[in-house]
């Protein structure tokens, strides 16, 4: 019995370690922080503390791993709080604007490092057979896939009908390619509307912005500078949600970023363990 439990736990741990992903973003604000208006809106939406699922894991058959939620999104700073005794010194890696030119390379780098992440994808990068094959491969490597809209539009500039198309087209494309819909959503520029937030929720996706990121700032469009700031940012905090993009310099910096963060004692959150994403 003990041995079996141990094996299952090891398997879960390995699965967790194998999951990884990424994303890109927002060209205006550097570093941290969503707009205050968004924070205010979020606070109104306090979740109902639904799924403190306990003890499900050991009952499940091996093939159907039901992941227990270990982290809860804090919408005030988009960082993650540990549930119960989950490790607190962690960060979430995300890579936006995938899968453009560098996502596959970035996924391979993360995989070698056993670093989980979310790749937030745009529908306009999922048109050709080659692009679809890349998404399939990234997903098959164990990375989580998030929805980053069809054309990377600012949702606040669109009608409700257009917003719906931006979001739904990507979810449908992703499902057609990998067999499941995205469970995570990040709006381009962190620009959400009441309509898009409701739709994202209705579609069963967890909406997130980010805690910090720098790769769109010109002085950090260099692997060494980017590695330095990502590892030593003043916004680095337990559970921080790190925003990166499918970019040449970010791909070159990625290994150093992961190793630098681990050197400071941070591990990477498995996106599948975030509350609201785990199986109920
Ligand atoms: Zn983006």
PDB file of C-alpha atoms and ligand atoms in Angstrom:
ATOM      1  CA  UNK A   1       0.000   0.000   0.000  1.00  0.00           C
ATOM      2  CA  UNK A   2       2.609   2.443   1.025  1.00  0.00           C
ATOM      3  CA  UNK A   3       4.639   1.537  -1.972  1.00  0.00           C
ATOM      4  CA  UNK A   4       1.723   2.084  -4.323  1.00  0.00           C
ATOM      5  CA  UNK A   5       0.960   5.458  -2.852  1.00  0.00           C
ATOM      6  CA  UNK A   6       4.543   6.392  -3.168  1.00  0.00           C
ATOM      7  CA  UNK A   7       4.603   5.368  -6.815  1.00  0.00           C
ATOM      8  CA  UNK A   8       1.520   7.403  -7.540  1.00  0.00           C
ATOM      9  CA  UNK A   9       2.899  10.400  -5.802  1.00  0.00           C
ATOM     10  CA  UNK A  10       6.145  10.066  -7.690  1.00  0.00           C
ATOM     11  CA  UNK A  11       4.228   9.847 -10.938  1.00  0.00           C
ATOM     12  CA  UNK A  12       2.257  12.938 -10.094  1.00  0.00           C
ATOM     13  CA  UNK A  13       5.410  14.732  -9.142  1.00  0.00           C
ATOM     14  CA  UNK A  14       7.050  13.775 -12.405  1.00  0.00           C
ATOM     15  CA  UNK A  15       3.993  14.827 -14.357  1.00  0.00           C
ATOM     16  CA  UNK A  16       4.023  18.093 -12.527  1.00  0.00           C
ATOM     17  CA  UNK A  17       7.676  18.618 -13.289  1.00  0.00           C
ATOM     18  CA  UNK A  18       7.142  17.849 -16.939  1.00  0.00           C
ATOM     19  CA  UNK A  19       4.456  20.435 -17.458  1.00  0.00           C
ATOM     20  CA  UNK A  20       5.711  23.735 -18.764  1.00  0.00           C
ATOM     21  CA  UNK A  21       4.623  26.716 -20.849  1.00  0.00           C
ATOM     22  CA  UNK A  22       5.060  30.370 -21.845  1.00  0.00           C
ATOM     23  CA  UNK A  23       3.591  33.660 -23.419  1.00  0.00           C
ATOM     24  CA  UNK A  24       4.288  37.291 -24.612  1.00  0.00           C
ATOM     25  CA  UNK A  25       2.776  40.683 -24.015  1.00  0.00           C
ATOM     26  CA  UNK A  26       1.847  44.157 -23.707  1.00  0.00           C
ATOM     27  CA  UNK A  27       3.889  46.805 -25.240  1.00  0.00           C
ATOM     28  CA  UNK A  28       3.154  49.711 -22.992  1.00  0.00           C
ATOM     29  CA  UNK A  29       3.600  49.232 -19.295  1.00  0.00           C
ATOM     30  CA  UNK A  30       6.846  47.590 -18.356  1.00  0.00           C
ATOM     31  CA  UNK A  31       7.240  45.482 -15.306  1.00  0.00           C
ATOM     32  CA  UNK A  32       4.364  44.941 -13.040  1.00  0.00           C
ATOM     33  CA  UNK A  33       0.806  45.555 -12.436  1.00  0.00           C
ATOM     34  CA  UNK A  34      -2.569  45.570 -14.041  1.00  0.00           C
ATOM     35  CA  UNK A  35      -4.554  48.773 -14.082  1.00  0.00           C
ATOM     36  CA  UNK A  36      -6.133  49.678 -10.778  1.00  0.00           C
ATOM     37  CA  UNK A  37      -9.577  49.657 -12.291  1.00  0.00           C
ATOM     38  CA  UNK A  38      -9.080  46.018 -13.083  1.00  0.00           C
ATOM     39  CA  UNK A  39      -7.957  45.235  -9.591  1.00  0.00           C
ATOM     40  CA  UNK A  40     -11.037  46.909  -8.212  1.00  0.00           C
ATOM     41  CA  UNK A  41     -13.275  44.971 -10.516  1.00  0.00           C
ATOM     42  CA  UNK A  42     -11.604  41.752  -9.540  1.00  0.00           C
ATOM     43  CA  UNK A  43     -12.109  42.274  -5.876  1.00  0.00           C
ATOM     44  CA  UNK A  44     -15.831  42.394  -6.421  1.00  0.00           C
ATOM     45  CA  UNK A  45     -15.653  38.960  -7.942  1.00  0.00           C
ATOM     46  CA  UNK A  46     -14.387  37.148  -4.889  1.00  0.00           C
ATOM     47  CA  UNK A  47     -14.587  33.506  -5.601  1.00  0.00           C
ATOM     48  CA  UNK A  48     -16.693  31.254  -3.553  1.00  0.00           C
ATOM     49  CA  UNK A  49     -14.008  29.096  -2.168  1.00  0.00           C
ATOM     50  CA  UNK A  50     -15.520  26.172  -3.983  1.00  0.00           C
ATOM     51  CA  UNK A  51     -13.029  23.510  -4.558  1.00  0.00           C
ATOM     52  CA  UNK A  52     -10.859  22.764  -1.623  1.00  0.00           C
ATOM     53  CA  UNK A  53     -10.758  19.243  -2.922  1.00  0.00           C
ATOM     54  CA  UNK A  54      -8.870  17.044  -0.567  1.00  0.00           C
ATOM     55  CA  UNK A  55      -7.618  13.528  -0.786  1.00  0.00           C
ATOM     56  CA  UNK A  56      -8.909  12.773  -4.238  1.00  0.00           C
ATOM     57  CA  UNK A  57      -5.568  11.979  -5.716  1.00  0.00           C
ATOM     58  CA  UNK A  58      -4.858   8.628  -4.183  1.00  0.00           C
ATOM     59  CA  UNK A  59      -8.258   7.253  -5.100  1.00  0.00           C
ATOM     60  CA  UNK A  60      -7.844   7.898  -8.810  1.00  0.00           C
ATOM     61  CA  UNK A  61      -6.618   5.379 -11.344  1.00  0.00           C
ATOM     62  CA  UNK A  62      -3.165   6.165 -12.648  1.00  0.00           C
ATOM     63  CA  UNK A  63      -4.289   7.062 -16.159  1.00  0.00           C
ATOM     64  CA  UNK A  64      -6.740   9.648 -14.939  1.00  0.00           C
ATOM     65  CA  UNK A  65      -4.708  11.842 -12.750  1.00  0.00           C
ATOM     66  CA  UNK A  66      -6.936  14.239 -10.884  1.00  0.00           C
ATOM     67  CA  UNK A  67      -4.747  17.058  -9.851  1.00  0.00           C
ATOM     68  CA  UNK A  68      -5.356  18.542  -6.470  1.00  0.00           C
ATOM     69  CA  UNK A  69      -5.390  22.346  -6.432  1.00  0.00           C
ATOM     70  CA  UNK A  70      -2.241  23.654  -4.812  1.00  0.00           C
ATOM     71  CA  UNK A  71      -2.373  27.345  -5.738  1.00  0.00           C
ATOM     72  CA  UNK A  72      -4.991  30.057  -5.778  1.00  0.00           C
ATOM     73  CA  UNK A  73      -4.806  33.132  -7.984  1.00  0.00           C
ATOM     74  CA  UNK A  74      -4.648  36.447  -6.148  1.00  0.00           C
ATOM     75  CA  UNK A  75      -6.231  38.952  -8.473  1.00  0.00           C
ATOM     76  CA  UNK A  76      -4.748  41.913  -6.615  1.00  0.00           C
ATOM     77  CA  UNK A  77      -1.262  41.224  -7.970  1.00  0.00           C
ATOM     78  CA  UNK A  78      -1.878  38.180 -10.183  1.00  0.00           C
ATOM     79  CA  UNK A  79       0.413  36.089  -8.012  1.00  0.00           C
ATOM     80  CA  UNK A  80      -0.442  32.661  -6.613  1.00  0.00           C
ATOM     81  CA  UNK A  81      -1.070  31.787  -3.002  1.00  0.00           C
ATOM     82  CA  UNK A  82      -0.351  28.274  -1.798  1.00  0.00           C
ATOM     83  CA  UNK A  83      -3.266  26.173  -0.594  1.00  0.00           C
ATOM     84  CA  UNK A  84      -2.627  24.258   2.598  1.00  0.00           C
ATOM     85  CA  UNK A  85       0.994  23.183   2.768  1.00  0.00           C
ATOM     86  CA  UNK A  86       1.992  23.675  -0.882  1.00  0.00           C
ATOM     87  CA  UNK A  87       5.424  25.276  -1.225  1.00  0.00           C
ATOM     88  CA  UNK A  88       5.172  29.074  -1.230  1.00  0.00           C
ATOM     89  CA  UNK A  89       8.501  29.938  -2.864  1.00  0.00           C
ATOM     90  CA  UNK A  90       7.303  29.454  -6.419  1.00  0.00           C
ATOM     91  CA  UNK A  91       6.665  31.375  -9.627  1.00  0.00           C
ATOM     92  CA  UNK A  92       4.502  30.725 -12.669  1.00  0.00           C
ATOM     93  CA  UNK A  93       6.214  30.925 -16.064  1.00  0.00           C
ATOM     94  CA  UNK A  94       4.094  32.127 -18.980  1.00  0.00           C
ATOM     95  CA  UNK A  95       4.987  32.730 -22.616  1.00  0.00           C
ATOM     96  CA  UNK A  96       2.654  34.851 -24.714  1.00  0.00           C
ATOM     97  CA  UNK A  97       2.230  35.369 -28.460  1.00  0.00           C
ATOM     98  CA  UNK A  98       2.845  31.714 -29.132  1.00  0.00           C
ATOM     99  CA  UNK A  99       3.485  29.783 -31.225  1.00  0.00           C
ATOM    100  CA  UNK A 100       5.350  32.316 -33.343  1.00  0.00           C
ATOM    101  CA  UNK A 101       8.985  31.728 -34.299  1.00  0.00           C
ATOM    102  CA  UNK A 102      10.544  30.721 -30.980  1.00  0.00           C
ATOM    103  CA  UNK A 103       7.945  28.827 -28.994  1.00  0.00           C
ATOM    104  CA  UNK A 104       9.069  25.350 -29.933  1.00  0.00           C
ATOM    105  CA  UNK A 105      12.656  26.143 -29.055  1.00  0.00           C
ATOM    106  CA  UNK A 106      11.504  27.682 -25.776  1.00  0.00           C
ATOM    107  CA  UNK A 107       9.383  24.638 -24.982  1.00  0.00           C
ATOM    108  CA  UNK A 108      12.360  22.375 -25.567  1.00  0.00           C
ATOM    109  CA  UNK A 109      14.510  24.509 -23.285  1.00  0.00           C
ATOM    110  CA  UNK A 110      11.896  24.389 -20.535  1.00  0.00           C
ATOM    111  CA  UNK A 111      11.387  20.669 -21.004  1.00  0.00           C
ATOM    112  CA  UNK A 112      15.093  20.017 -20.574  1.00  0.00           C
ATOM    113  CA  UNK A 113      14.922  21.981 -17.355  1.00  0.00           C
ATOM    114  CA  UNK A 114      11.715  20.233 -16.221  1.00  0.00           C
ATOM    115  CA  UNK A 115      10.156  23.663 -15.847  1.00  0.00           C
ATOM    116  CA  UNK A 116       6.359  23.825 -16.309  1.00  0.00           C
ATOM    117  CA  UNK A 117       4.784  26.852 -17.995  1.00  0.00           C
ATOM    118  CA  UNK A 118       1.749  28.099 -19.909  1.00  0.00           C
ATOM    119  CA  UNK A 119       2.018  29.012 -23.593  1.00  0.00           C
ATOM    120  CA  UNK A 120      -0.637  31.616 -24.404  1.00  0.00           C
ATOM    121  CA  UNK A 121      -1.440  31.289 -28.092  1.00  0.00           C
ATOM    122  CA  UNK A 122      -2.884  33.558 -30.757  1.00  0.00           C
ATOM    123  CA  UNK A 123      -5.173  32.143 -33.429  1.00  0.00           C
ATOM    124  CA  UNK A 124      -3.282  33.927 -36.187  1.00  0.00           C
ATOM    125  CA  UNK A 125      -0.320  31.697 -35.374  1.00  0.00           C
ATOM    126  CA  UNK A 126      -2.426  28.575 -35.804  1.00  0.00           C
ATOM    127  CA  UNK A 127      -3.360  28.646 -39.473  1.00  0.00           C
ATOM    128  CA  UNK A 128      -0.839  26.498 -41.330  1.00  0.00           C
ATOM    129  CA  UNK A 129      -0.235  22.791 -40.885  1.00  0.00           C
ATOM    130  CA  UNK A 130       3.253  23.602 -39.686  1.00  0.00           C
ATOM    131  CA  UNK A 131       1.959  25.975 -37.011  1.00  0.00           C
ATOM    132  CA  UNK A 132      -0.607  23.445 -35.895  1.00  0.00           C
ATOM    133  CA  UNK A 133       2.073  20.775 -35.656  1.00  0.00           C
ATOM    134  CA  UNK A 134       4.144  23.068 -33.448  1.00  0.00           C
ATOM    135  CA  UNK A 135       1.235  23.585 -31.062  1.00  0.00           C
ATOM    136  CA  UNK A 136       0.648  19.854 -30.971  1.00  0.00           C
ATOM    137  CA  UNK A 137       4.260  19.226 -30.130  1.00  0.00           C
ATOM    138  CA  UNK A 138       4.371  21.840 -27.380  1.00  0.00           C
ATOM    139  CA  UNK A 139       1.238  20.375 -25.844  1.00  0.00           C
ATOM    140  CA  UNK A 140       2.555  16.826 -26.197  1.00  0.00           C
ATOM    141  CA  UNK A 141       5.659  17.890 -24.269  1.00  0.00           C
ATOM    142  CA  UNK A 142       3.334  18.545 -21.350  1.00  0.00           C
ATOM    143  CA  UNK A 143       2.936  22.299 -21.506  1.00  0.00           C
ATOM    144  CA  UNK A 144      -0.323  24.052 -20.697  1.00  0.00           C
ATOM    145  CA  UNK A 145      -2.000  26.021 -23.474  1.00  0.00           C
ATOM    146  CA  UNK A 146      -3.768  29.321 -22.862  1.00  0.00           C
ATOM    147  CA  UNK A 147      -5.978  31.536 -25.028  1.00  0.00           C
ATOM    148  CA  UNK A 148      -4.457  34.915 -25.985  1.00  0.00           C
ATOM    149  CA  UNK A 149      -7.105  35.848 -28.618  1.00  0.00           C
ATOM    150  CA  UNK A 150      -7.265  35.414 -32.355  1.00  0.00           C
ATOM    151  CA  UNK A 151      -5.510  38.565 -33.588  1.00  0.00           C
ATOM    152  CA  UNK A 152      -3.984  40.079 -30.437  1.00  0.00           C
ATOM    153  CA  UNK A 153      -6.519  42.879 -30.509  1.00  0.00           C
ATOM    154  CA  UNK A 154      -7.261  45.192 -27.615  1.00  0.00           C
ATOM    155  CA  UNK A 155     -10.610  43.852 -26.440  1.00  0.00           C
ATOM    156  CA  UNK A 156     -11.646  47.275 -25.178  1.00  0.00           C
ATOM    157  CA  UNK A 157     -11.678  48.524 -28.768  1.00  0.00           C
ATOM    158  CA  UNK A 158     -14.083  45.851 -29.962  1.00  0.00           C
ATOM    159  CA  UNK A 159     -17.822  45.241 -29.999  1.00  0.00           C
ATOM    160  CA  UNK A 160     -19.096  42.357 -27.907  1.00  0.00           C
ATOM    161  CA  UNK A 161     -19.566  40.310 -31.028  1.00  0.00           C
ATOM    162  CA  UNK A 162     -15.972  40.950 -32.076  1.00  0.00           C
ATOM    163  CA  UNK A 163     -14.689  40.118 -28.600  1.00  0.00           C
ATOM    164  CA  UNK A 164     -16.570  36.849 -28.691  1.00  0.00           C
ATOM    165  CA  UNK A 165     -14.993  35.998 -32.041  1.00  0.00           C
ATOM    166  CA  UNK A 166     -11.497  36.876 -30.765  1.00  0.00           C
ATOM    167  CA  UNK A 167     -11.888  34.498 -27.847  1.00  0.00           C
ATOM    168  CA  UNK A 168     -13.983  31.685 -29.264  1.00  0.00           C
ATOM    169  CA  UNK A 169     -12.013  31.238 -32.465  1.00  0.00           C
ATOM    170  CA  UNK A 170      -8.881  30.450 -30.494  1.00  0.00           C
ATOM    171  CA  UNK A 171     -10.570  28.037 -28.118  1.00  0.00           C
ATOM    172  CA  UNK A 172     -12.103  26.197 -31.048  1.00  0.00           C
ATOM    173  CA  UNK A 173      -8.843  26.085 -33.008  1.00  0.00           C
ATOM    174  CA  UNK A 174      -6.907  24.821 -30.023  1.00  0.00           C
ATOM    175  CA  UNK A 175      -9.495  22.145 -29.339  1.00  0.00           C
ATOM    176  CA  UNK A 176      -9.414  21.023 -32.959  1.00  0.00           C
ATOM    177  CA  UNK A 177      -5.622  20.712 -32.824  1.00  0.00           C
ATOM    178  CA  UNK A 178      -4.898  19.231 -29.388  1.00  0.00           C
ATOM    179  CA  UNK A 179      -8.270  17.797 -28.441  1.00  0.00           C
ATOM    180  CA  UNK A 180      -9.002  20.103 -25.541  1.00  0.00           C
ATOM    181  CA  UNK A 181      -9.917  23.737 -25.029  1.00  0.00           C
ATOM    182  CA  UNK A 182      -7.570  26.151 -23.271  1.00  0.00           C
ATOM    183  CA  UNK A 183      -8.141  26.456 -19.524  1.00  0.00           C
ATOM    184  CA  UNK A 184      -6.334  29.777 -19.153  1.00  0.00           C
ATOM    185  CA  UNK A 185      -6.953  33.188 -20.681  1.00  0.00           C
ATOM    186  CA  UNK A 186      -4.789  36.258 -20.899  1.00  0.00           C
ATOM    187  CA  UNK A 187      -5.996  39.318 -22.771  1.00  0.00           C
ATOM    188  CA  UNK A 188      -3.552  41.196 -24.989  1.00  0.00           C
ATOM    189  CA  UNK A 189      -2.240  44.234 -23.095  1.00  0.00           C
ATOM    190  CA  UNK A 190      -4.027  42.894 -20.001  1.00  0.00           C
ATOM    191  CA  UNK A 191      -7.041  44.723 -21.411  1.00  0.00           C
ATOM    192  CA  UNK A 192     -10.232  43.018 -20.255  1.00  0.00           C
ATOM    193  CA  UNK A 193     -13.861  44.096 -20.437  1.00  0.00           C
ATOM    194  CA  UNK A 194     -16.850  43.045 -18.367  1.00  0.00           C
ATOM    195  CA  UNK A 195     -18.108  41.168 -21.399  1.00  0.00           C
ATOM    196  CA  UNK A 196     -14.853  39.334 -22.056  1.00  0.00           C
ATOM    197  CA  UNK A 197     -14.429  38.473 -18.388  1.00  0.00           C
ATOM    198  CA  UNK A 198     -17.894  36.935 -18.275  1.00  0.00           C
ATOM    199  CA  UNK A 199     -17.299  35.017 -21.482  1.00  0.00           C
ATOM    200  CA  UNK A 200     -13.937  33.708 -20.320  1.00  0.00           C
ATOM    201  CA  UNK A 201     -15.537  32.494 -17.117  1.00  0.00           C
ATOM    202  CA  UNK A 202     -18.445  30.930 -18.962  1.00  0.00           C
ATOM    203  CA  UNK A 203     -15.931  29.097 -21.136  1.00  0.00           C
ATOM    204  CA  UNK A 204     -14.322  27.628 -18.040  1.00  0.00           C
ATOM    205  CA  UNK A 205     -11.063  29.527 -18.418  1.00  0.00           C
ATOM    206  CA  UNK A 206      -9.063  31.131 -15.638  1.00  0.00           C
ATOM    207  CA  UNK A 207      -8.306  34.750 -16.485  1.00  0.00           C
ATOM    208  CA  UNK A 208      -4.922  36.094 -15.506  1.00  0.00           C
ATOM    209  CA  UNK A 209      -2.773  39.125 -16.147  1.00  0.00           C
ATOM    210  CA  UNK A 210       0.763  39.033 -14.753  1.00  0.00           C
ATOM    211  CA  UNK A 211       2.969  40.201 -11.905  1.00  0.00           C
ATOM    212  CA  UNK A 212       5.957  41.343 -13.948  1.00  0.00           C
ATOM    213  CA  UNK A 213       7.739  41.068 -17.263  1.00  0.00           C
ATOM    214  CA  UNK A 214      10.307  43.071 -19.206  1.00  0.00           C
ATOM    215  CA  UNK A 215      10.992  41.564 -22.597  1.00  0.00           C
ATOM    216  CA  UNK A 216       9.047  44.255 -24.481  1.00  0.00           C
ATOM    217  CA  UNK A 217      11.155  47.039 -22.979  1.00  0.00           C
ATOM    218  CA  UNK A 218      13.975  47.996 -25.349  1.00  0.00           C
ATOM    219  CA  UNK A 219      16.763  47.944 -22.766  1.00  0.00           C
ATOM    220  CA  UNK A 220      15.869  44.344 -21.900  1.00  0.00           C
ATOM    221  CA  UNK A 221      15.716  43.032 -25.449  1.00  0.00           C
ATOM    222  CA  UNK A 222      19.000  41.339 -24.799  1.00  0.00           C
ATOM    223  CA  UNK A 223      19.449  37.913 -23.227  1.00  0.00           C
ATOM    224  CA  UNK A 224      21.852  38.969 -20.497  1.00  0.00           C
ATOM    225  CA  UNK A 225      19.941  42.066 -19.450  1.00  0.00           C
ATOM    226  CA  UNK A 226      16.651  40.189 -19.534  1.00  0.00           C
ATOM    227  CA  UNK A 227      17.976  37.305 -17.468  1.00  0.00           C
ATOM    228  CA  UNK A 228      19.290  39.741 -14.886  1.00  0.00           C
ATOM    229  CA  UNK A 229      16.066  41.666 -14.464  1.00  0.00           C
ATOM    230  CA  UNK A 230      13.768  38.621 -14.522  1.00  0.00           C
ATOM    231  CA  UNK A 231      15.760  36.997 -11.728  1.00  0.00           C
ATOM    232  CA  UNK A 232      16.351  40.147  -9.703  1.00  0.00           C
ATOM    233  CA  UNK A 233      13.202  42.187 -10.293  1.00  0.00           C
ATOM    234  CA  UNK A 234      11.903  44.215  -7.384  1.00  0.00           C
ATOM    235  CA  UNK A 235       8.538  42.598  -8.138  1.00  0.00           C
ATOM    236  CA  UNK A 236       9.794  39.054  -7.616  1.00  0.00           C
ATOM    237  CA  UNK A 237       7.676  37.674  -4.837  1.00  0.00           C
ATOM    238  CA  UNK A 238       6.344  34.300  -3.777  1.00  0.00           C
ATOM    239  CA  UNK A 239       3.865  33.074  -6.362  1.00  0.00           C
ATOM    240  CA  UNK A 240       4.743  35.765  -8.923  1.00  0.00           C
ATOM    241  CA  UNK A 241       3.233  35.352 -12.386  1.00  0.00           C
ATOM    242  CA  UNK A 242       6.071  35.970 -14.849  1.00  0.00           C
ATOM    243  CA  UNK A 243       5.275  37.246 -18.314  1.00  0.00           C
ATOM    244  CA  UNK A 244       7.559  36.422 -21.216  1.00  0.00           C
ATOM    245  CA  UNK A 245       7.051  36.290 -24.965  1.00  0.00           C
ATOM    246  CA  UNK A 246       7.949  34.323 -28.039  1.00  0.00           C
ATOM    247  CA  UNK A 247      10.984  36.477 -28.860  1.00  0.00           C
ATOM    248  CA  UNK A 248      14.580  35.848 -29.898  1.00  0.00           C
ATOM    249  CA  UNK A 249      16.106  37.455 -26.801  1.00  0.00           C
ATOM    250  CA  UNK A 250      13.658  35.795 -24.444  1.00  0.00           C
ATOM    251  CA  UNK A 251      14.355  32.386 -25.948  1.00  0.00           C
ATOM    252  CA  UNK A 252      18.059  33.046 -25.434  1.00  0.00           C
ATOM    253  CA  UNK A 253      17.502  34.178 -21.843  1.00  0.00           C
ATOM    254  CA  UNK A 254      15.086  31.447 -20.799  1.00  0.00           C
ATOM    255  CA  UNK A 255      17.519  28.881 -19.442  1.00  0.00           C
ATOM    256  CA  UNK A 256      19.332  31.519 -17.409  1.00  0.00           C
ATOM    257  CA  UNK A 257      16.049  32.832 -16.051  1.00  0.00           C
ATOM    258  CA  UNK A 258      14.909  29.415 -14.855  1.00  0.00           C
ATOM    259  CA  UNK A 259      18.308  28.570 -13.399  1.00  0.00           C
ATOM    260  CA  UNK A 260      18.622  31.986 -11.792  1.00  0.00           C
ATOM    261  CA  UNK A 261      15.214  31.710 -10.140  1.00  0.00           C
ATOM    262  CA  UNK A 262      15.985  28.201  -8.929  1.00  0.00           C
ATOM    263  CA  UNK A 263      19.287  29.492  -7.616  1.00  0.00           C
ATOM    264  CA  UNK A 264      17.282  31.870  -5.448  1.00  0.00           C
ATOM    265  CA  UNK A 265      15.162  28.990  -4.205  1.00  0.00           C
ATOM    266  CA  UNK A 266      12.105  29.368  -6.445  1.00  0.00           C
ATOM    267  CA  UNK A 267      10.411  26.443  -8.109  1.00  0.00           C
ATOM    268  CA  UNK A 268       7.931  26.647 -10.962  1.00  0.00           C
ATOM    269  CA  UNK A 269       4.192  26.185 -10.451  1.00  0.00           C
ATOM    270  CA  UNK A 270       2.582  23.404 -12.449  1.00  0.00           C
ATOM    271  CA  UNK A 271      -0.318  25.245 -14.149  1.00  0.00           C
ATOM    272  CA  UNK A 272      -2.500  22.163 -13.716  1.00  0.00           C
ATOM    273  CA  UNK A 273      -2.408  22.666  -9.956  1.00  0.00           C
ATOM    274  CA  UNK A 274      -4.006  26.115 -10.021  1.00  0.00           C
ATOM    275  CA  UNK A 275      -7.432  26.275  -8.405  1.00  0.00           C
ATOM    276  CA  UNK A 276     -10.169  26.717 -10.978  1.00  0.00           C
ATOM    277  CA  UNK A 277      -8.230  24.662 -13.506  1.00  0.00           C
ATOM    278  CA  UNK A 278      -7.938  21.356 -11.687  1.00  0.00           C
ATOM    279  CA  UNK A 279     -10.563  18.725 -12.240  1.00  0.00           C
ATOM    280  CA  UNK A 280     -13.431  19.008  -9.828  1.00  0.00           C
TER     281      UNK A 280
HETATM  282 ZN1  LIG B   1       0.508  39.302 -26.255  1.00  0.00          ZN
END
